[in-house]
Coordinates of C-alpha atoms in Angstrom, one line a residue:
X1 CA 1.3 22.4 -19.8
X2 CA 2.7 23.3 -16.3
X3 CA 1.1 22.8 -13.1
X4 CA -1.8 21.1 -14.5
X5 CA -3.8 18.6 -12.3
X6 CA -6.6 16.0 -11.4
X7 CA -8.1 15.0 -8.1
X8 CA -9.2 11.3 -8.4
X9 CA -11.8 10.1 -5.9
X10 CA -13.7 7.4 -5.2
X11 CA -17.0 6.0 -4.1
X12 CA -15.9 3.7 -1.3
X13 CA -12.3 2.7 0.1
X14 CA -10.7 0.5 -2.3
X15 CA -12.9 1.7 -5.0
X16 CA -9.6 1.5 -7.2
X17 CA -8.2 5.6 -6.5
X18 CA -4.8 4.0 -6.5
X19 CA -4.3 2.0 -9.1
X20 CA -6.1 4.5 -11.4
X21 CA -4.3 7.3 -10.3
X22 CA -1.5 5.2 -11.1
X23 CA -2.4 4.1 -14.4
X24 CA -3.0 8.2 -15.5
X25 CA 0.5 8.6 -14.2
X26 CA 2.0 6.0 -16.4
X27 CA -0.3 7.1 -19.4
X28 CA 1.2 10.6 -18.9
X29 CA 4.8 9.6 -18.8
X30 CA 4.6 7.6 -21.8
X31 CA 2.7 11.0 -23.8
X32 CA 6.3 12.7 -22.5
X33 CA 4.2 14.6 -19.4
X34 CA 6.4 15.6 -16.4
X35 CA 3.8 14.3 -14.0
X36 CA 3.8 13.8 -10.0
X37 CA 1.6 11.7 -7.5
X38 CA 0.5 13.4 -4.5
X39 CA -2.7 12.3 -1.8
X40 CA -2.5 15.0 1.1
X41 CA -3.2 12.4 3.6
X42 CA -2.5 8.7 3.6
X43 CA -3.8 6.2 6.3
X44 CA -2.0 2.7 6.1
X45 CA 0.5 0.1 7.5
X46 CA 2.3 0.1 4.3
X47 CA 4.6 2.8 4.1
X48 CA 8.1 3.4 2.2
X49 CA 11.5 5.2 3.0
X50 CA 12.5 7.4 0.6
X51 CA 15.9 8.3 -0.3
X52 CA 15.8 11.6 1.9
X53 CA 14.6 9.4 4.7
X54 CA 11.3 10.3 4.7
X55 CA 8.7 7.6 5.6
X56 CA 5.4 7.6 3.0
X57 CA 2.9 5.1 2.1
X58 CA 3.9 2.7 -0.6
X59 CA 0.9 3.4 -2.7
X60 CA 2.6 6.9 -3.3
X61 CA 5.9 5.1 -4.0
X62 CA 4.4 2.9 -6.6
X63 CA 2.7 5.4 -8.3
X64 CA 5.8 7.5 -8.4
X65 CA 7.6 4.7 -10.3
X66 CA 4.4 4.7 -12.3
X67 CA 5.3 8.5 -12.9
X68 CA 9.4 7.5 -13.6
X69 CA 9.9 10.5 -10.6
X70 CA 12.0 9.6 -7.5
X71 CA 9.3 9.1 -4.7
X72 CA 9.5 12.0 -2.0
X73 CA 7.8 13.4 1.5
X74 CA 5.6 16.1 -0.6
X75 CA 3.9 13.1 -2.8
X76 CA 2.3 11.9 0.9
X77 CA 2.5 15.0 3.5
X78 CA 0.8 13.2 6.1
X79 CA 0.5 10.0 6.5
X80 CA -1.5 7.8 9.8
X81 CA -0.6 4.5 10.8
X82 CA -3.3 2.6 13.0
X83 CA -2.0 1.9 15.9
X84 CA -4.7 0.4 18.0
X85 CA -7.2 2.0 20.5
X86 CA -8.4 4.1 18.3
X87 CA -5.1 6.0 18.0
X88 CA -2.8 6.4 15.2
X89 CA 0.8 7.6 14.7
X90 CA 1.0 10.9 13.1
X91 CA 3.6 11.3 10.4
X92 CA 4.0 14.5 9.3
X93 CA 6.8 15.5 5.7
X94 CA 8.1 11.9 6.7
X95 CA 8.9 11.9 9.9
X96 CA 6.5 10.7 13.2
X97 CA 5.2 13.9 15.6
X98 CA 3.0 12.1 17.9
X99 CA -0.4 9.3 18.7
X100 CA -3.3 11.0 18.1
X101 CA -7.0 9.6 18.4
X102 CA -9.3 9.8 15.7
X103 CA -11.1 12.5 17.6
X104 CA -8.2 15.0 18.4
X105 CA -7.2 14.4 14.5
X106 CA -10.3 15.4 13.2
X107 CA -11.0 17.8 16.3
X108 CA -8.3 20.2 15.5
X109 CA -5.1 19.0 14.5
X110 CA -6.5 18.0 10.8
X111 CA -6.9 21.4 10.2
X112 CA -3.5 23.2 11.2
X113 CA -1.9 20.6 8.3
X114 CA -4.2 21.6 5.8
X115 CA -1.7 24.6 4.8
X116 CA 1.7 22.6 5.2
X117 CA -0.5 19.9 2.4
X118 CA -1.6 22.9 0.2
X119 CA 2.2 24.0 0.3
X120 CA 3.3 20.2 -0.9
X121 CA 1.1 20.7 -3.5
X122 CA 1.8 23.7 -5.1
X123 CA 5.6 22.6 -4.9
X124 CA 5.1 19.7 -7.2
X125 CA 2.7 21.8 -9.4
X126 CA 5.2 24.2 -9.5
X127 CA 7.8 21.5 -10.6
X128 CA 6.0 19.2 -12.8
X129 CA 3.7 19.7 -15.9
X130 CA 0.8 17.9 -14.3
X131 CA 0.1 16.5 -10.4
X132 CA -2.6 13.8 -10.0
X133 CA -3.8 13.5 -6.7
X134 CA -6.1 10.5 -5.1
X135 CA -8.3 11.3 -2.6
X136 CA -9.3 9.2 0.4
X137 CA -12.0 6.7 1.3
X138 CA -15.3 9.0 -0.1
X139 CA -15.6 12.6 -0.8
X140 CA -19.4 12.4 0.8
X141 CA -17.9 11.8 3.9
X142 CA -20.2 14.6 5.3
X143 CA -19.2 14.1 8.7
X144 CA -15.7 15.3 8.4
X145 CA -16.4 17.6 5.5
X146 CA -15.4 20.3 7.6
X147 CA -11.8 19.5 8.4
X148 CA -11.0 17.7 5.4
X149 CA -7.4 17.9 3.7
X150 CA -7.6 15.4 1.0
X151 CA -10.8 15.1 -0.6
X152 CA -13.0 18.1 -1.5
X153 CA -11.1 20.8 0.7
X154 CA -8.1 20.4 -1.3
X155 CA -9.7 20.0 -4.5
X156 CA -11.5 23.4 -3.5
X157 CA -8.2 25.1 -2.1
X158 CA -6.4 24.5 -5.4
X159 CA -8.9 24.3 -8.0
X160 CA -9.0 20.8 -9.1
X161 CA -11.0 18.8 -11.3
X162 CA -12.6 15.5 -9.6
X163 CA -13.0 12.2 -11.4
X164 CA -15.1 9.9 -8.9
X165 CA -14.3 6.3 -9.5
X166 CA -16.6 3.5 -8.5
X167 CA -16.2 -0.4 -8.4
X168 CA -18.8 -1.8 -10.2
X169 CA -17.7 -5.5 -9.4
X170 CA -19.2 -5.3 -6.0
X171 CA -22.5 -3.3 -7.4
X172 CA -24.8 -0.3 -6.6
X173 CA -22.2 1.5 -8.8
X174 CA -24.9 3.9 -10.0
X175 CA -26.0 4.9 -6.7
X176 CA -22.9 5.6 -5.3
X177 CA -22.1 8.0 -8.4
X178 CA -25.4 10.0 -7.7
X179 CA -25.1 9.5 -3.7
X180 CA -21.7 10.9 -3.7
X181 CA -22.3 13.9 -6.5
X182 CA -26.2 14.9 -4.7
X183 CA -24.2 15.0 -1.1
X184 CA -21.7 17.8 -1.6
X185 CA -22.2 21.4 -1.6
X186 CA -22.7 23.6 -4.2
X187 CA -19.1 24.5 -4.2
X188 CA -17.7 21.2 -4.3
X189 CA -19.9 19.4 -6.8
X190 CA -18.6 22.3 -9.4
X191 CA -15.6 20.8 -9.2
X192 CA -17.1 16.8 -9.6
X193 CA -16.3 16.9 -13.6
X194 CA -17.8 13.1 -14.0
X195 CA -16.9 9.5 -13.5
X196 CA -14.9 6.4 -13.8
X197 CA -16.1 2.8 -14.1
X198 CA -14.0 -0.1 -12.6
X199 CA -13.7 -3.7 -12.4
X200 CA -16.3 -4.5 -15.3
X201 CA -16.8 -7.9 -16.2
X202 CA -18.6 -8.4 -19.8
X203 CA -20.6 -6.3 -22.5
X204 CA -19.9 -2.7 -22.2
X205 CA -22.6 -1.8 -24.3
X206 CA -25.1 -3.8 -22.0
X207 CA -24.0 -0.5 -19.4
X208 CA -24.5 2.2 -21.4
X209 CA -27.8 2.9 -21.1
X210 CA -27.2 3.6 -17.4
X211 CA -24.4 5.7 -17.7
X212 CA -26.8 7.8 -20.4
X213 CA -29.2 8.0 -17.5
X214 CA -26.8 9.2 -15.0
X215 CA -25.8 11.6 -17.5
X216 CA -29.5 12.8 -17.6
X217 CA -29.5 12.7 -14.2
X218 CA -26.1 14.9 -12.7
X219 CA -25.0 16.4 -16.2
X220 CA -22.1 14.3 -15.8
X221 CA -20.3 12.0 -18.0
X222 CA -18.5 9.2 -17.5
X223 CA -14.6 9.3 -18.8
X224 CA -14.2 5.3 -18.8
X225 CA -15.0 1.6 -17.8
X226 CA -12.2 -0.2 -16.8
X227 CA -12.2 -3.6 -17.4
X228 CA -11.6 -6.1 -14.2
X229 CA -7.6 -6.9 -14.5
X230 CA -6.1 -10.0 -12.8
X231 CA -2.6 -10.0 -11.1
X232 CA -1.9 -6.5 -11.2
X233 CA -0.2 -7.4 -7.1
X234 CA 0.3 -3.9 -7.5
X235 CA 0.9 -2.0 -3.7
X236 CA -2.0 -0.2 -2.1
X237 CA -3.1 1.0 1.1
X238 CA -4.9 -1.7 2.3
X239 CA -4.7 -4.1 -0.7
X240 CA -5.9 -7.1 2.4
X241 CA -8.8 -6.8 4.2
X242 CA -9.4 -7.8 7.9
X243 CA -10.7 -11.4 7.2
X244 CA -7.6 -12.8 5.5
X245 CA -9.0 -16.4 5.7
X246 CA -8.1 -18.5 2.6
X247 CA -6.1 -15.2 1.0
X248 CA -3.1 -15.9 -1.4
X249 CA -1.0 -13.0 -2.8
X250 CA -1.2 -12.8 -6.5
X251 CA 1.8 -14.3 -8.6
X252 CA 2.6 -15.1 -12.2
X253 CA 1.2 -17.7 -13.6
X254 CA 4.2 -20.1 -14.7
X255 CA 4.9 -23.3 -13.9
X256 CA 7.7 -24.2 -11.5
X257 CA 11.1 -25.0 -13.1
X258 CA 11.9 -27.8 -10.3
X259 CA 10.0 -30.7 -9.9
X260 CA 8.3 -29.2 -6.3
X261 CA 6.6 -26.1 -5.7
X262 CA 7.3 -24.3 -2.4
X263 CA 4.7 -22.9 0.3
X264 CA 4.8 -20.2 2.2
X265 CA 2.7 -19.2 5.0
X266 CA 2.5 -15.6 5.9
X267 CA 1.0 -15.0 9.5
X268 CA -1.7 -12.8 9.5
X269 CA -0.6 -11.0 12.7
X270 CA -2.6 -7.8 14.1
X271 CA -1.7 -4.4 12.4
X272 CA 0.5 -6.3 10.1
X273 CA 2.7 -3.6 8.2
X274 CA 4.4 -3.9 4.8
X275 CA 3.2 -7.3 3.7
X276 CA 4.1 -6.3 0.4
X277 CA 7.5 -8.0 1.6
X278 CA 6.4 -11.0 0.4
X279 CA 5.5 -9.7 -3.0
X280 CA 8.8 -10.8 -4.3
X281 CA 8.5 -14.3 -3.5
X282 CA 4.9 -14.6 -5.2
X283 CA 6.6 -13.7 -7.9
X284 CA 8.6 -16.2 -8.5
X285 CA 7.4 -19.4 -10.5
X286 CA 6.2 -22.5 -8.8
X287 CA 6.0 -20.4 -5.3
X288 CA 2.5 -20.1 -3.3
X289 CA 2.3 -17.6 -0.4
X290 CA -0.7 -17.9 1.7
X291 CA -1.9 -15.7 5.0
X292 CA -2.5 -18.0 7.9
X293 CA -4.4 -17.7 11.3
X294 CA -4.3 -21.2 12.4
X295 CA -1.5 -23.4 13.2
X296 CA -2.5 -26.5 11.5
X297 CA -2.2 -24.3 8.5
X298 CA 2.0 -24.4 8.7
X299 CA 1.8 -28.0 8.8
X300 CA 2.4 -28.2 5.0
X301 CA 4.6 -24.8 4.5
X302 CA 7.8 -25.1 3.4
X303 CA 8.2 -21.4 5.0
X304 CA 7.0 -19.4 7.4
X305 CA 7.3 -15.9 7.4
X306 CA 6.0 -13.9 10.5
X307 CA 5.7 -10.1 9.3
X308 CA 6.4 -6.8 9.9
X309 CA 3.6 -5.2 12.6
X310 CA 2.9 -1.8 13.7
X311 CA 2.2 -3.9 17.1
X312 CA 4.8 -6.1 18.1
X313 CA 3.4 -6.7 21.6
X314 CA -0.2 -7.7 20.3
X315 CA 1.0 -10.0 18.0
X316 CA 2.8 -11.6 19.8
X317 CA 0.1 -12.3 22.3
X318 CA -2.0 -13.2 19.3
X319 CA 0.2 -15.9 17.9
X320 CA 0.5 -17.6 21.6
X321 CA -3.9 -17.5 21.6
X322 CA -3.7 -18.9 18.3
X323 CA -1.5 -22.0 18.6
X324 CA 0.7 -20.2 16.4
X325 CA 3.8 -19.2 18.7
X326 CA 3.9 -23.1 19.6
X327 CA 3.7 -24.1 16.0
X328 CA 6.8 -21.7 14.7
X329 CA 8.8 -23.2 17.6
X330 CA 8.2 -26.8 16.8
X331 CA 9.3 -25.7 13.3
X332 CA 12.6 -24.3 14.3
X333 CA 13.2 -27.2 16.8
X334 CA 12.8 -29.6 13.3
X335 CA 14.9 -27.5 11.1
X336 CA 12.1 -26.2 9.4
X337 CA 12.6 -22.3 7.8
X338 CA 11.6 -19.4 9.6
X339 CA 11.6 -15.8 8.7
X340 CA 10.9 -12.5 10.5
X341 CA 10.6 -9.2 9.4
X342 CA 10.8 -6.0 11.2
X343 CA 8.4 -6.6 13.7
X344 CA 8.1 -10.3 13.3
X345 CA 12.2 -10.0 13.8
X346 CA 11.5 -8.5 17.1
X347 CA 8.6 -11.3 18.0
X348 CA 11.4 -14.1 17.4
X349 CA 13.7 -12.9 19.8
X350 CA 14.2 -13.4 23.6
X351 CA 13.0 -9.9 25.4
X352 CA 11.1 -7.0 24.4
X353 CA 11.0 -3.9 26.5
X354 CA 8.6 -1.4 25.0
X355 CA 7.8 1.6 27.0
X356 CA 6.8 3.1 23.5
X357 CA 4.6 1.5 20.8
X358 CA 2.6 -1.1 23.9
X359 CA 4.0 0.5 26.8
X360 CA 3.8 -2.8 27.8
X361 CA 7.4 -3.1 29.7
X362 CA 8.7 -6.1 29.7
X363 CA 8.0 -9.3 27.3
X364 CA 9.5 -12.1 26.6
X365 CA 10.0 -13.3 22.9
X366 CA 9.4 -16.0 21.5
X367 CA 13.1 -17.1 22.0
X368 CA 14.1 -18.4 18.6
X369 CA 16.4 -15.8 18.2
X370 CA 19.6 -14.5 20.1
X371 CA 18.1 -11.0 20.3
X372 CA 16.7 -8.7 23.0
X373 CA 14.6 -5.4 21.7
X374 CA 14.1 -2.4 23.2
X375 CA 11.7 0.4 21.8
X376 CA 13.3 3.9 21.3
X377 CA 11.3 6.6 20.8
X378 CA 13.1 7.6 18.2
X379 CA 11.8 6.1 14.7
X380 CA 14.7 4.5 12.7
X381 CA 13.7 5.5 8.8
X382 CA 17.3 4.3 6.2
X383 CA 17.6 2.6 2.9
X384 CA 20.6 0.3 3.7
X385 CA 22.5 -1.8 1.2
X386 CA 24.2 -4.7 2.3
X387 CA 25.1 -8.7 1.4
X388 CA 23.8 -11.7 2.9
X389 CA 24.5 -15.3 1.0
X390 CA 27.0 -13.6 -1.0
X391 CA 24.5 -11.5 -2.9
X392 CA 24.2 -7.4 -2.7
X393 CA 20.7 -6.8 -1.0
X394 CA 18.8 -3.2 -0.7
X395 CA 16.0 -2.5 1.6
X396 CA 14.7 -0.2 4.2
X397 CA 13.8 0.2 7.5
X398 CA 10.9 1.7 9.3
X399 CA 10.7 0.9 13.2
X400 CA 11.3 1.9 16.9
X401 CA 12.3 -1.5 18.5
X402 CA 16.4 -1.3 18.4
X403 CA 18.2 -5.1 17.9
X404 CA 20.9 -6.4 20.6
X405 CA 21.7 -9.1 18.7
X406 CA 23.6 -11.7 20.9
X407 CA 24.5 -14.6 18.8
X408 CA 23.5 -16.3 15.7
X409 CA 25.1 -15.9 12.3
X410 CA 24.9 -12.1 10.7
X411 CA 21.8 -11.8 8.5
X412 CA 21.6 -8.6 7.0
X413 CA 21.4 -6.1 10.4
X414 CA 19.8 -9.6 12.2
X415 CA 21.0 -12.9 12.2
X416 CA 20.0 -16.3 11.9
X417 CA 20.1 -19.3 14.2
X418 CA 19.7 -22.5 12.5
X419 CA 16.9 -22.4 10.2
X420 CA 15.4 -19.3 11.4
X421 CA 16.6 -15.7 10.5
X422 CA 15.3 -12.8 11.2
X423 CA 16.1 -8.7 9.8
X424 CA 14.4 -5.2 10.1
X425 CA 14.9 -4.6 6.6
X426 CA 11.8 -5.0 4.0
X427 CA 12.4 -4.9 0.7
X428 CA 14.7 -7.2 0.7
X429 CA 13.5 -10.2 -1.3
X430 CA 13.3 -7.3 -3.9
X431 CA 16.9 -7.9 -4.9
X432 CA 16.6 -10.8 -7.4
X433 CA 20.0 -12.5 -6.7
X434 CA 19.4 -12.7 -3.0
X435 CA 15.6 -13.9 -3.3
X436 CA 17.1 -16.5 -5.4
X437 CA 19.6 -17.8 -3.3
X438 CA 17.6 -17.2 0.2
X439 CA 15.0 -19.7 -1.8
X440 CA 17.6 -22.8 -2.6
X441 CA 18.3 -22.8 1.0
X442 CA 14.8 -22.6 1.6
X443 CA 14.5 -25.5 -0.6
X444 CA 17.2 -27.4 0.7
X445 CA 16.0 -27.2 4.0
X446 CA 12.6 -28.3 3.4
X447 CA 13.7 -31.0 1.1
X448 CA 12.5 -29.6 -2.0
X449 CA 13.4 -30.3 -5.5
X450 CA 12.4 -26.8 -6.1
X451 CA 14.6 -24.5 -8.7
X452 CA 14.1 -20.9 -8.2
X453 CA 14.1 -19.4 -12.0
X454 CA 17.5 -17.9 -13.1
X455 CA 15.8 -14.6 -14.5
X456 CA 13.1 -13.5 -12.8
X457 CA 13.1 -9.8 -12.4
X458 CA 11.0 -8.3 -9.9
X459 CA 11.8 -4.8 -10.9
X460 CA 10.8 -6.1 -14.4
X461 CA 7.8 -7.2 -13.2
X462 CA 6.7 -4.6 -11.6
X463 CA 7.4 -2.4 -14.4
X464 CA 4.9 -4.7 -16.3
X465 CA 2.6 -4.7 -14.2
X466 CA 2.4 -0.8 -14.3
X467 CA 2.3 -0.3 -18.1
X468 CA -0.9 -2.7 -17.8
X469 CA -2.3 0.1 -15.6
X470 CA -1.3 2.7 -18.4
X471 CA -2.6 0.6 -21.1
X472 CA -5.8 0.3 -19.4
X473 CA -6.4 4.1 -19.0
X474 CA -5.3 4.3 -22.8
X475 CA -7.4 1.8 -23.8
X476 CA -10.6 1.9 -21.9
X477 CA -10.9 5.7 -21.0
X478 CA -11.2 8.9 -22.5
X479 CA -7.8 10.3 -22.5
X480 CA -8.4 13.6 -24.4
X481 CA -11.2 14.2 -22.6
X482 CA -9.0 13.5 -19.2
X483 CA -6.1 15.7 -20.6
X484 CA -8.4 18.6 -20.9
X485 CA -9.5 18.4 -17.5
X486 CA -6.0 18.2 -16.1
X487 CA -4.9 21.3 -18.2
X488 CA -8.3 23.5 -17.8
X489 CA -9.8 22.3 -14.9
X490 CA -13.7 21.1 -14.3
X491 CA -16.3 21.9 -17.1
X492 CA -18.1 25.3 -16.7
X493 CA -21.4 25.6 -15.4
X494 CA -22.2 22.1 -14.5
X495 CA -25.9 21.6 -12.6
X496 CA -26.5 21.1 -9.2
X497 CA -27.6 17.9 -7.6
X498 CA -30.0 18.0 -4.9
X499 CA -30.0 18.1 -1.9
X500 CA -26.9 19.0 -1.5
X501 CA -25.0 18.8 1.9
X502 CA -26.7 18.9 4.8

């Protein structure tokens, strides 16, 4: 096999495109395929560096590691991050070229990447036995058929077979199978080779009968039914939606070693970026992270964590109408931890000026930190390696607000006054002996009798967590029948579905 491949679509958004195309891409590894992850165009907050220094969305990183390749700019070509106003930064091979609205994207400027996205993909077909690609929200999008880069026009442009995946847990799965097929062109639905099932919960034989009917109805057949799986915590684009009321990240379920358990309270700031950050600490035993909006909800953490944002500006003017800003500053006034990231580093100092991301000018900070920002236009994209509480810490950094730090104690490339510290580097709970030891002073601070566990590995973890992905693809789907797809492409004369796009 060289330069085989698979286009995985889906229904809906958050249909399951990325953990499925991330489960195949495990699978393959494990049957000894040389296999790459690639989505021609990403929109999300969640992005990655990559060792080049090439910013991507994370959901490509993790499936990379799903794949055992080294993530890089041609897995994720383009990639928009929602800015506000309708606008989103334009990232083109990993590196920003400009806002754009929705309108000039899809008015023009979609289609001059389509051939720099057909190149990335030939690349890694040309490099790897097999390249499975996920597609974006639905492929019966009919609005922006026309100037589409990741859905059906690539699938067309390179001859792809299309799996269509559906979420059955939140219903009208059949519909949306037949909806999706009987809106596409001729041309396109040659290439629709059948369906995937996900999130079922009970008796698989009790949904066979409407799969038979679908067949009857599209000539399609359906290569699986995934099974609903807890805890994956796996990162995708937009694994939180907008309502994050009563949210808690997804840990393992062990029972604290200590005698407490620890809290943490994420704040659920506006265009909040890379929440993934916390990851890491859900991990570890006997530690609950929730997403707040209101302040009486940090009456009871034992840490606050104010996030990376693709809006520093906003949110801080969000946490002041919230309560929140006064809330984190009673905290620090009563020793109580405190941690920014990236952008929430920048919200804890004294000044902003940003003539860039807000064009706001001049803010103040919240002042718990001896740090004045200013916004460059320049985008800062490095893995740095470093040590903070005598433990070697990697991370990376992704943001336009340069630190002047002024004071404080060196924390990473931040510092920290008192009990609240603040760095542009995510990732960073990642590094086990670090998370570890940033937790005991968490816990000491807060007055804890909490033990953070001597060998939790998140790297393990994660691993884990995406051979459950594999196993489910193994287990629940029709591998030979996907294999043959990737290697000879959609099935040969399958029918037309009325009507058809309009």
């Amino acid at each position: 096999m060289r330069g085989g491949g698979l286009l995985v679509a889906g229904t809906t958004s958050d249909a399951g495109k990325s953990v499925v195309t991330a489960g195949i891409c495990r699978w393959l590894v494990r049957q000894g395929v040389k296999v790459a992850p690639f989505k021609g165009q990403n929109m999300s907050l969640n992005s990655f560096v990559t060792r080049e220094g090439a910013e991507i969305g994370r959901a490509q990183a993790m499936q990379a590691q799903a794949a055992r390749v080294e993530p890089t700019a041609l897995m994720n070509p383009v990639l928009l991050k929602p800015g506000g106003d309708r606008s989103s930064q334009v990232v083109l091979m990993g590196r920003p070229v400009g806002e754009m609205s929705a309108r000039g994207y899809h008015g023009g400027r979609q289609q001059t990447l389509f051939e720099p996205v057909l190149a990335c993909l030939e690349e890694l077909r040309a490099t790897h036995d097999a390249v499975i690609c996920e597609g974006a929200g639905s492929p019966a999008e009919i609005n922006l058929r026309r100037t589409d880069i990741v859905n059906m026009g690539i699938a067309r442009a390179a001859r792809l077979p299309v799996v269509v995946v559906g979420d059955i847990d939140r219903g009208g799965v059949f519909a949306q199978f037949f909806g999706t097929t009987a809106l596409l062109a001729p041309e396109d639905q040659e290439l629709i080779a059948g369906y995937l099932v996900n999130k079922f919960r009970g008796d698989v034989t009790l949904l066979e009968p409407g799969l038979d009917m679908l067949h009857g109805l599209t000539g399609r057949r359906t290569f699986g039914v995934l099974p609903y799986a807890h805890g994956l915590g796996i990162d995708e684009e937009d694994g939180l939606r907008v309502s994050l009321r009563g949210t808690v990240r997804e840990s393992v379920v062990a029972p604290p070693l200590g005698a407490d358990v620890l809290r943490v309270a994420v704040c659920a700031v506006p265009l909040m970026s890379n929440f993934t950050d916390v990851d890491a600490l859900a991990a570890e035993p006997g530690v609950i992270v929730r997403f707040v909006d209101r302040p009486e909800e940090l009456a009871d953490a034992d840490l606050v964590v104010v996030p990376g944002t693709r809006g520093t500006v906003k949110a801080l003017a969000w946490l002041r109408e919230r309560g929140l800003a006064d809330a984190i500053a009673r905290r620090a006034a009563e020793g109580r931890p405190v941690l920014g990231i990236c952008g929430g580093f920048q919200a804890l100092g004294e000044h902003i000026e940003d003539e860039v991301e807000s064009k706001a000018g001049a803010v103040d900070g919240l002042g718990l930190l001896p740090v004045r920002v200013r916004f460059a236009r320049e985008k800062t994209l490095a893995r740095p390696v470093g040590e903070a509480l005598g433990e070697r810490v990697e991370g990376y950094e992704i943001h336009h607000g340069v630190a002047d730090v002024r004071g404080g104690e060196p924390f990473l490339d931040g510092c920290r006054a008192g009990s609240v510290w603040g760095t542009h580097w995510h990732g960073s709970l990642e590094s086990d002996g670090f998370r570890r030891a940033f937790l005991r002073e968490v816990a000491a601070a807060a007055g804890r009798a909490f033990v953070p566990a001597p060998d939790t590995s998140f790297h393990t973890l994660r691993e884990e967590q995406l051979d459950r992905l594999g196993d489910l693809i193994e287990e629940h789907a029709d591998t030979d029948a996907l294999l043959r797809l990737i290697e000879e492409g959609a099935p040969k004369g399958l029918p037309f579905v009325p009507p058809g796009a309009p």
